[in-house]
Amino acid sequence: MIYAMLNLSDHIAKSIIQKLADSADIRINGNRPWDIQVKDERCYKRILYHQSLGLGESYMDRWFECERLDEFIIHILRARIEKNIREGWRKPFFSFQEILVGLKSLTRAFRVGEAHYDMGNEFFEKMLDRRMTYTCGYWKNAKILDDAQEAKLELVCKKLGIQPGMKVLDIGCGWGSFARYAAERYDVEVVGITVSKEQADLAKQLCKGLSVEIRLQDYRDLKGSFDRVVSLGMFEHVCHLNYRSYMKVVHQNLKKHGLFLLHTIGNNGETAGIDSWISKYIFPNSMLPYITHIGRAIDGLFIMEDWHNFGSDYDKTLMAWHHNFEASKDLWIEKHGDRFYRMWKYFLLICAGTFRARELQLWQIVLSKDGVPGGYPSFR
């Protein structure tokens, strides 16, 4: 039913939302943690007309409240509400629309850095672990965020078979957490690239004295020769139209017998697009790959040696980030205002619930350029 095309009355809009909520076992003005309390009845039309964008903006503007947004979104996802409205409900984190060819441009690649990562290092220093690792942790034997992130970095090094003296490329190096870890623990030389000036400046400080070079550079400008290539949480910012080009760049920069580890959020279906709320407020031009996207992109370039899914660990990581974020709540409201605070709270909790519902995955994929002699030894 295409509600957005109808000139609905307030009463009808409310009735439709009520029925959708009932189907998901969500009570409007109920007292359970996942129920919502409506503060402004304009939210009914806003959500129907604008789907995920309307939902997120209604929360940011205090048009509704919910004690447990993470559980709220799980109820929506499990009820498959997307069957009843045009778009956006199955994945409020990433409700896909068709993406434009224009997203291939180099200029747009730097927009992510400017809009998200360049907002200030203090924010991320307080929200993330001590190494400032802005990707999913590995919680197999960890109980706290710092340990989960170090376990992830160690897992990556083991999967890549990193040895002293190797030269490693880190595409999307963030604040240099992997580069610093690998240089300190494995005595390797690392080149890290990022499209965020704020990230690059701090990464250079954090990696000072180590065999680490941090560059403000787009991956398409890479020209080098590396024993290993790693990319942690950057592929989500690559347009699907660029997947093949991305893999060709990695292939060209990787030495014979080299290994490439791709760490990325993964989608359950083959769609291409961008979520309206995520694009507007968090990650402009982002999208998620599906298995077939990656398969087509590596065809004839790489051999898939290992594919590891630990998506449920992203739920724990996001909840840990949310805990840290809430600890500085007053600071964020003072510096950026209540709407900024609610935007990030919504983002972190909605994402956590989406991973908990297993609607999104976290993949670590190990690719070889020409096969590992005798076979690849998997690490978990």
PDB file of C-alpha atoms in Angstrom, residues 75-264:
ATOM      1  CA  HIS A  75       9.877  -6.076  17.138  1.00  0.00           C
ATOM      2  CA  ILE A  76       9.491  -4.127  13.892  1.00  0.00           C
ATOM      3  CA  LEU A  77      11.951  -6.358  12.053  1.00  0.00           C
ATOM      4  CA  ARG A  78      10.462  -9.623  13.281  1.00  0.00           C
ATOM      5  CA  ALA A  79       6.955  -8.509  12.318  1.00  0.00           C
ATOM      6  CA  ARG A  80       8.100  -7.874   8.704  1.00  0.00           C
ATOM      7  CA  ILE A  81       6.193  -4.607   8.587  1.00  0.00           C
ATOM      8  CA  GLU A  82       7.832  -3.836   5.251  1.00  0.00           C
ATOM      9  CA  LYS A  83       5.168  -6.005   3.629  1.00  0.00           C
ATOM     10  CA  ASN A  84       2.570  -3.412   4.544  1.00  0.00           C
ATOM     11  CA  ILE A  85       4.217  -0.167   3.535  1.00  0.00           C
ATOM     12  CA  ARG A  86       6.160   0.919   0.494  1.00  0.00           C
ATOM     13  CA  GLU A  87       9.705   1.023   1.864  1.00  0.00           C
ATOM     14  CA  GLY A  88      11.999   1.499   4.772  1.00  0.00           C
ATOM     15  CA  TRP A  89      10.662  -0.609   7.654  1.00  0.00           C
ATOM     16  CA  ARG A  90      12.511  -3.854   7.252  1.00  0.00           C
ATOM     17  CA  LYS A  91      15.836  -2.107   7.743  1.00  0.00           C
ATOM     18  CA  PRO A  92      15.522   1.316   9.368  1.00  0.00           C
ATOM     19  CA  PHE A  93      19.326   1.060   9.568  1.00  0.00           C
ATOM     20  CA  PHE A  94      19.599   0.573   5.797  1.00  0.00           C
ATOM     21  CA  SER A  95      16.269   0.769   3.964  1.00  0.00           C
ATOM     22  CA  PHE A  96      17.444   0.672   0.398  1.00  0.00           C
ATOM     23  CA  GLN A  97      16.543   2.782  -2.577  1.00  0.00           C
ATOM     24  CA  GLU A  98      18.167   2.748  -5.997  1.00  0.00           C
ATOM     25  CA  ILE A  99      21.541   4.513  -5.855  1.00  0.00           C
ATOM     26  CA  LEU A 100      22.707   7.040  -8.447  1.00  0.00           C
ATOM     27  CA  VAL A 101      25.628   6.579 -10.782  1.00  0.00           C
ATOM     28  CA  GLY A 102      26.963   9.888  -9.491  1.00  0.00           C
ATOM     29  CA  LEU A 103      28.037   8.206  -6.259  1.00  0.00           C
ATOM     30  CA  LYS A 104      31.077   6.887  -8.123  1.00  0.00           C
ATOM     31  CA  SER A 105      32.793  10.266  -8.011  1.00  0.00           C
ATOM     32  CA  LEU A 106      36.040  10.844  -6.143  1.00  0.00           C
ATOM     33  CA  THR A 107      34.745  14.047  -4.568  1.00  0.00           C
ATOM     34  CA  ARG A 108      31.954  12.161  -2.838  1.00  0.00           C
ATOM     35  CA  ALA A 109      34.442   9.793  -1.218  1.00  0.00           C
ATOM     36  CA  PHE A 110      35.801  12.660   0.877  1.00  0.00           C
ATOM     37  CA  ARG A 111      32.296  13.767   1.844  1.00  0.00           C
ATOM     38  CA  VAL A 112      32.072  10.873   4.318  1.00  0.00           C
ATOM     39  CA  GLY A 113      35.223  12.047   6.041  1.00  0.00           C
ATOM     40  CA  GLU A 114      34.058  15.634   6.193  1.00  0.00           C
ATOM     41  CA  ALA A 115      30.508  14.900   7.336  1.00  0.00           C
ATOM     42  CA  HIS A 116      31.164  12.136   9.846  1.00  0.00           C
ATOM     43  CA  TYR A 117      34.751  11.570  10.935  1.00  0.00           C
ATOM     44  CA  ASP A 118      35.804  15.229  10.860  1.00  0.00           C
ATOM     45  CA  MET A 119      33.157  16.202  13.420  1.00  0.00           C
ATOM     46  CA  GLY A 120      35.864  16.086  16.101  1.00  0.00           C
ATOM     47  CA  ASN A 121      38.175  13.471  17.592  1.00  0.00           C
ATOM     48  CA  GLU A 122      36.991  14.142  21.160  1.00  0.00           C
ATOM     49  CA  PHE A 123      33.612  12.585  20.389  1.00  0.00           C
ATOM     50  CA  PHE A 124      35.138   9.326  19.180  1.00  0.00           C
ATOM     51  CA  GLU A 125      37.796   9.260  21.916  1.00  0.00           C
ATOM     52  CA  LYS A 126      35.044   9.160  24.521  1.00  0.00           C
ATOM     53  CA  MET A 127      32.796   6.679  22.690  1.00  0.00           C
ATOM     54  CA  LEU A 128      35.292   4.102  21.422  1.00  0.00           C
ATOM     55  CA  ASP A 129      37.889   1.849  23.075  1.00  0.00           C
ATOM     56  CA  ARG A 130      41.311   3.082  24.146  1.00  0.00           C
ATOM     57  CA  ARG A 131      42.769   2.353  20.683  1.00  0.00           C
ATOM     58  CA  MET A 132      39.885   4.163  18.949  1.00  0.00           C
ATOM     59  CA  THR A 133      38.836   1.201  16.810  1.00  0.00           C
ATOM     60  CA  TYR A 134      35.634   2.146  14.984  1.00  0.00           C
ATOM     61  CA  THR A 135      34.703  -1.343  13.767  1.00  0.00           C
ATOM     62  CA  CYS A 136      33.123  -4.459  15.272  1.00  0.00           C
ATOM     63  CA  GLY A 137      35.000  -6.057  18.178  1.00  0.00           C
ATOM     64  CA  TYR A 138      35.561  -9.802  18.571  1.00  0.00           C
ATOM     65  CA  TRP A 139      33.883 -10.949  21.798  1.00  0.00           C
ATOM     66  CA  LYS A 140      34.652 -14.686  21.734  1.00  0.00           C
ATOM     67  CA  ASN A 141      36.790 -14.518  24.889  1.00  0.00           C
ATOM     68  CA  ALA A 142      36.315 -10.854  25.791  1.00  0.00           C
ATOM     69  CA  LYS A 143      34.161  -9.232  28.441  1.00  0.00           C
ATOM     70  CA  ILE A 144      35.011  -5.554  27.920  1.00  0.00           C
ATOM     71  CA  LEU A 145      35.298  -3.369  24.831  1.00  0.00           C
ATOM     72  CA  ASP A 146      39.074  -2.814  25.026  1.00  0.00           C
ATOM     73  CA  ASP A 147      39.708  -6.561  25.076  1.00  0.00           C
ATOM     74  CA  ALA A 148      37.213  -7.247  22.275  1.00  0.00           C
ATOM     75  CA  GLN A 149      38.908  -4.737  19.998  1.00  0.00           C
ATOM     76  CA  GLU A 150      42.411  -6.019  20.713  1.00  0.00           C
ATOM     77  CA  ALA A 151      41.155  -9.550  20.076  1.00  0.00           C
ATOM     78  CA  LYS A 152      39.816  -8.383  16.703  1.00  0.00           C
ATOM     79  CA  LEU A 153      43.125  -6.783  15.748  1.00  0.00           C
ATOM     80  CA  GLU A 154      45.030  -9.903  16.785  1.00  0.00           C
ATOM     81  CA  LEU A 155      42.597 -12.089  14.836  1.00  0.00           C
ATOM     82  CA  VAL A 156      43.215 -10.001  11.711  1.00  0.00           C
ATOM     83  CA  CYS A 157      46.983 -10.338  12.098  1.00  0.00           C
ATOM     84  CA  LYS A 158      46.691 -14.118  12.483  1.00  0.00           C
ATOM     85  CA  LYS A 159      44.366 -14.470   9.497  1.00  0.00           C
ATOM     86  CA  LEU A 160      46.813 -12.495   7.366  1.00  0.00           C
ATOM     87  CA  GLY A 161      49.799 -14.483   8.599  1.00  0.00           C
ATOM     88  CA  ILE A 162      51.688 -11.270   9.302  1.00  0.00           C
ATOM     89  CA  GLN A 163      55.425 -11.688   9.840  1.00  0.00           C
ATOM     90  CA  PRO A 164      58.146  -9.180  10.881  1.00  0.00           C
ATOM     91  CA  GLY A 165      59.460  -7.110   8.005  1.00  0.00           C
ATOM     92  CA  MET A 166      56.313  -7.283   5.880  1.00  0.00           C
ATOM     93  CA  LYS A 167      54.834  -4.186   4.260  1.00  0.00           C
ATOM     94  CA  VAL A 168      51.110  -3.842   4.948  1.00  0.00           C
ATOM     95  CA  LEU A 169      48.489  -1.543   3.405  1.00  0.00           C
ATOM     96  CA  ASP A 170      45.525  -0.469   5.555  1.00  0.00           C
ATOM     97  CA  ILE A 171      42.716   0.955   3.389  1.00  0.00           C
ATOM     98  CA  GLY A 172      40.496   3.146   5.551  1.00  0.00           C
ATOM     99  CA  CYS A 173      42.872   3.173   8.508  1.00  0.00           C
ATOM    100  CA  GLY A 174      40.759   5.358  10.785  1.00  0.00           C
ATOM    101  CA  TRP A 175      42.796   6.639  13.720  1.00  0.00           C
ATOM    102  CA  GLY A 176      45.494   4.060  13.039  1.00  0.00           C
ATOM    103  CA  SER A 177      44.439   1.375  15.528  1.00  0.00           C
ATOM    104  CA  PHE A 178      45.371  -1.560  13.296  1.00  0.00           C
ATOM    105  CA  ALA A 179      48.499   0.125  11.917  1.00  0.00           C
ATOM    106  CA  ARG A 180      49.729   0.863  15.421  1.00  0.00           C
ATOM    107  CA  TYR A 181      48.897  -2.628  16.719  1.00  0.00           C
ATOM    108  CA  ALA A 182      50.568  -4.435  13.807  1.00  0.00           C
ATOM    109  CA  ALA A 183      53.682  -2.241  13.943  1.00  0.00           C
ATOM    110  CA  GLU A 184      54.034  -2.644  17.721  1.00  0.00           C
ATOM    111  CA  ARG A 185      53.295  -6.358  17.979  1.00  0.00           C
ATOM    112  CA  TYR A 186      54.576  -7.710  14.669  1.00  0.00           C
ATOM    113  CA  ASP A 187      57.320  -5.272  13.651  1.00  0.00           C
ATOM    114  CA  VAL A 188      55.850  -4.556  10.222  1.00  0.00           C
ATOM    115  CA  GLU A 189      55.783  -1.441   8.066  1.00  0.00           C
ATOM    116  CA  VAL A 190      52.262  -0.080   7.548  1.00  0.00           C
ATOM    117  CA  VAL A 191      50.829   2.470   5.141  1.00  0.00           C
ATOM    118  CA  GLY A 192      47.382   3.639   6.233  1.00  0.00           C
ATOM    119  CA  ILE A 193      45.029   5.781   4.132  1.00  0.00           C
ATOM    120  CA  THR A 194      41.910   7.718   5.155  1.00  0.00           C
ATOM    121  CA  VAL A 195      39.684  10.397   3.601  1.00  0.00           C
ATOM    122  CA  SER A 196      39.304  12.207   6.944  1.00  0.00           C
ATOM    123  CA  LYS A 197      41.738  14.982   7.805  1.00  0.00           C
ATOM    124  CA  GLU A 198      40.851  14.744  11.507  1.00  0.00           C
ATOM    125  CA  GLN A 199      41.563  11.026  11.488  1.00  0.00           C
ATOM    126  CA  ALA A 200      44.819  11.425   9.608  1.00  0.00           C
ATOM    127  CA  ASP A 201      46.133  14.116  11.958  1.00  0.00           C
ATOM    128  CA  LEU A 202      45.421  12.129  15.120  1.00  0.00           C
ATOM    129  CA  ALA A 203      46.567   8.822  13.596  1.00  0.00           C
ATOM    130  CA  LYS A 204      49.950  10.401  12.832  1.00  0.00           C
ATOM    131  CA  GLN A 205      50.275  11.434  16.478  1.00  0.00           C
ATOM    132  CA  LEU A 206      49.227   8.041  17.836  1.00  0.00           C
ATOM    133  CA  CYS A 207      51.595   6.174  15.512  1.00  0.00           C
ATOM    134  CA  LYS A 208      54.556   8.495  16.040  1.00  0.00           C
ATOM    135  CA  GLY A 209      57.850   6.620  16.373  1.00  0.00           C
ATOM    136  CA  LEU A 210      56.524   3.510  14.624  1.00  0.00           C
ATOM    137  CA  SER A 211      57.051   2.271  11.062  1.00  0.00           C
ATOM    138  CA  VAL A 212      53.691   3.719  10.062  1.00  0.00           C
ATOM    139  CA  GLU A 213      52.862   6.210   7.311  1.00  0.00           C
ATOM    140  CA  ILE A 214      49.415   7.804   7.398  1.00  0.00           C
ATOM    141  CA  ARG A 215      48.115   9.399   4.199  1.00  0.00           C
ATOM    142  CA  LEU A 216      45.070  11.544   3.448  1.00  0.00           C
ATOM    143  CA  GLN A 217      44.273   9.681   0.250  1.00  0.00           C
ATOM    144  CA  ASP A 218      41.494   7.945  -1.671  1.00  0.00           C
ATOM    145  CA  TYR A 219      42.067   4.265  -2.439  1.00  0.00           C
ATOM    146  CA  ARG A 220      41.830   4.925  -6.185  1.00  0.00           C
ATOM    147  CA  ASP A 221      45.074   6.907  -6.046  1.00  0.00           C
ATOM    148  CA  LEU A 222      47.092   4.026  -4.558  1.00  0.00           C
ATOM    149  CA  LYS A 223      50.260   2.883  -6.288  1.00  0.00           C
ATOM    150  CA  GLY A 224      52.516   0.501  -4.370  1.00  0.00           C
ATOM    151  CA  SER A 225      53.557  -3.049  -3.623  1.00  0.00           C
ATOM    152  CA  PHE A 226      52.446  -4.719  -0.388  1.00  0.00           C
ATOM    153  CA  ASP A 227      52.740  -8.158   1.179  1.00  0.00           C
ATOM    154  CA  ARG A 228      49.350  -7.823   2.853  1.00  0.00           C
ATOM    155  CA  VAL A 229      46.315  -5.579   2.454  1.00  0.00           C
ATOM    156  CA  VAL A 230      43.623  -5.032   5.086  1.00  0.00           C
ATOM    157  CA  SER A 231      40.447  -2.965   5.087  1.00  0.00           C
ATOM    158  CA  LEU A 232      38.396  -2.732   8.280  1.00  0.00           C
ATOM    159  CA  GLY A 233      34.997  -1.083   7.992  1.00  0.00           C
ATOM    160  CA  MET A 234      35.722   1.013   4.903  1.00  0.00           C
ATOM    161  CA  PHE A 235      34.020  -1.065   2.194  1.00  0.00           C
ATOM    162  CA  GLU A 236      30.602   0.129   3.395  1.00  0.00           C
ATOM    163  CA  HIS A 237      31.484   3.539   1.950  1.00  0.00           C
ATOM    164  CA  VAL A 238      32.274   2.183  -1.526  1.00  0.00           C
ATOM    165  CA  CYS A 239      29.484   2.475  -4.070  1.00  0.00           C
ATOM    166  CA  HIS A 240      28.475  -0.911  -5.501  1.00  0.00           C
ATOM    167  CA  LEU A 241      29.307   0.464  -8.935  1.00  0.00           C
ATOM    168  CA  ASN A 242      32.907   0.740  -7.734  1.00  0.00           C
ATOM    169  CA  TYR A 243      33.294  -2.737  -6.176  1.00  0.00           C
ATOM    170  CA  ARG A 244      35.102  -4.156  -9.193  1.00  0.00           C
ATOM    171  CA  SER A 245      37.388  -1.139  -9.440  1.00  0.00           C
ATOM    172  CA  TYR A 246      38.102  -1.388  -5.715  1.00  0.00           C
ATOM    173  CA  MET A 247      39.142  -5.030  -6.023  1.00  0.00           C
ATOM    174  CA  LYS A 248      41.325  -4.230  -9.034  1.00  0.00           C
ATOM    175  CA  VAL A 249      43.145  -1.570  -7.003  1.00  0.00           C
ATOM    176  CA  VAL A 250      43.783  -4.062  -4.200  1.00  0.00           C
ATOM    177  CA  HIS A 251      44.943  -6.672  -6.714  1.00  0.00           C
ATOM    178  CA  GLN A 252      47.346  -4.234  -8.365  1.00  0.00           C
ATOM    179  CA  ASN A 253      48.878  -3.183  -5.048  1.00  0.00           C
ATOM    180  CA  LEU A 254      49.221  -6.711  -3.626  1.00  0.00           C
ATOM    181  CA  LYS A 255      52.350  -8.747  -4.228  1.00  0.00           C
ATOM    182  CA  LYS A 256      52.291 -12.263  -5.640  1.00  0.00           C
ATOM    183  CA  HIS A 257      51.220 -14.770  -2.961  1.00  0.00           C
ATOM    184  CA  GLY A 258      49.818 -11.868  -0.924  1.00  0.00           C
ATOM    185  CA  LEU A 259      46.661 -11.951   1.201  1.00  0.00           C
ATOM    186  CA  PHE A 260      43.842  -9.437   1.513  1.00  0.00           C
ATOM    187  CA  LEU A 261      41.438  -9.292   4.472  1.00  0.00           C
ATOM    188  CA  LEU A 262      38.136  -7.486   3.943  1.00  0.00           C
ATOM    189  CA  HIS A 263      36.171  -6.677   7.112  1.00  0.00           C
ATOM    190  CA  THR A 264      32.699  -5.342   6.235  1.00  0.00           C
TER     191      THR A 264
END
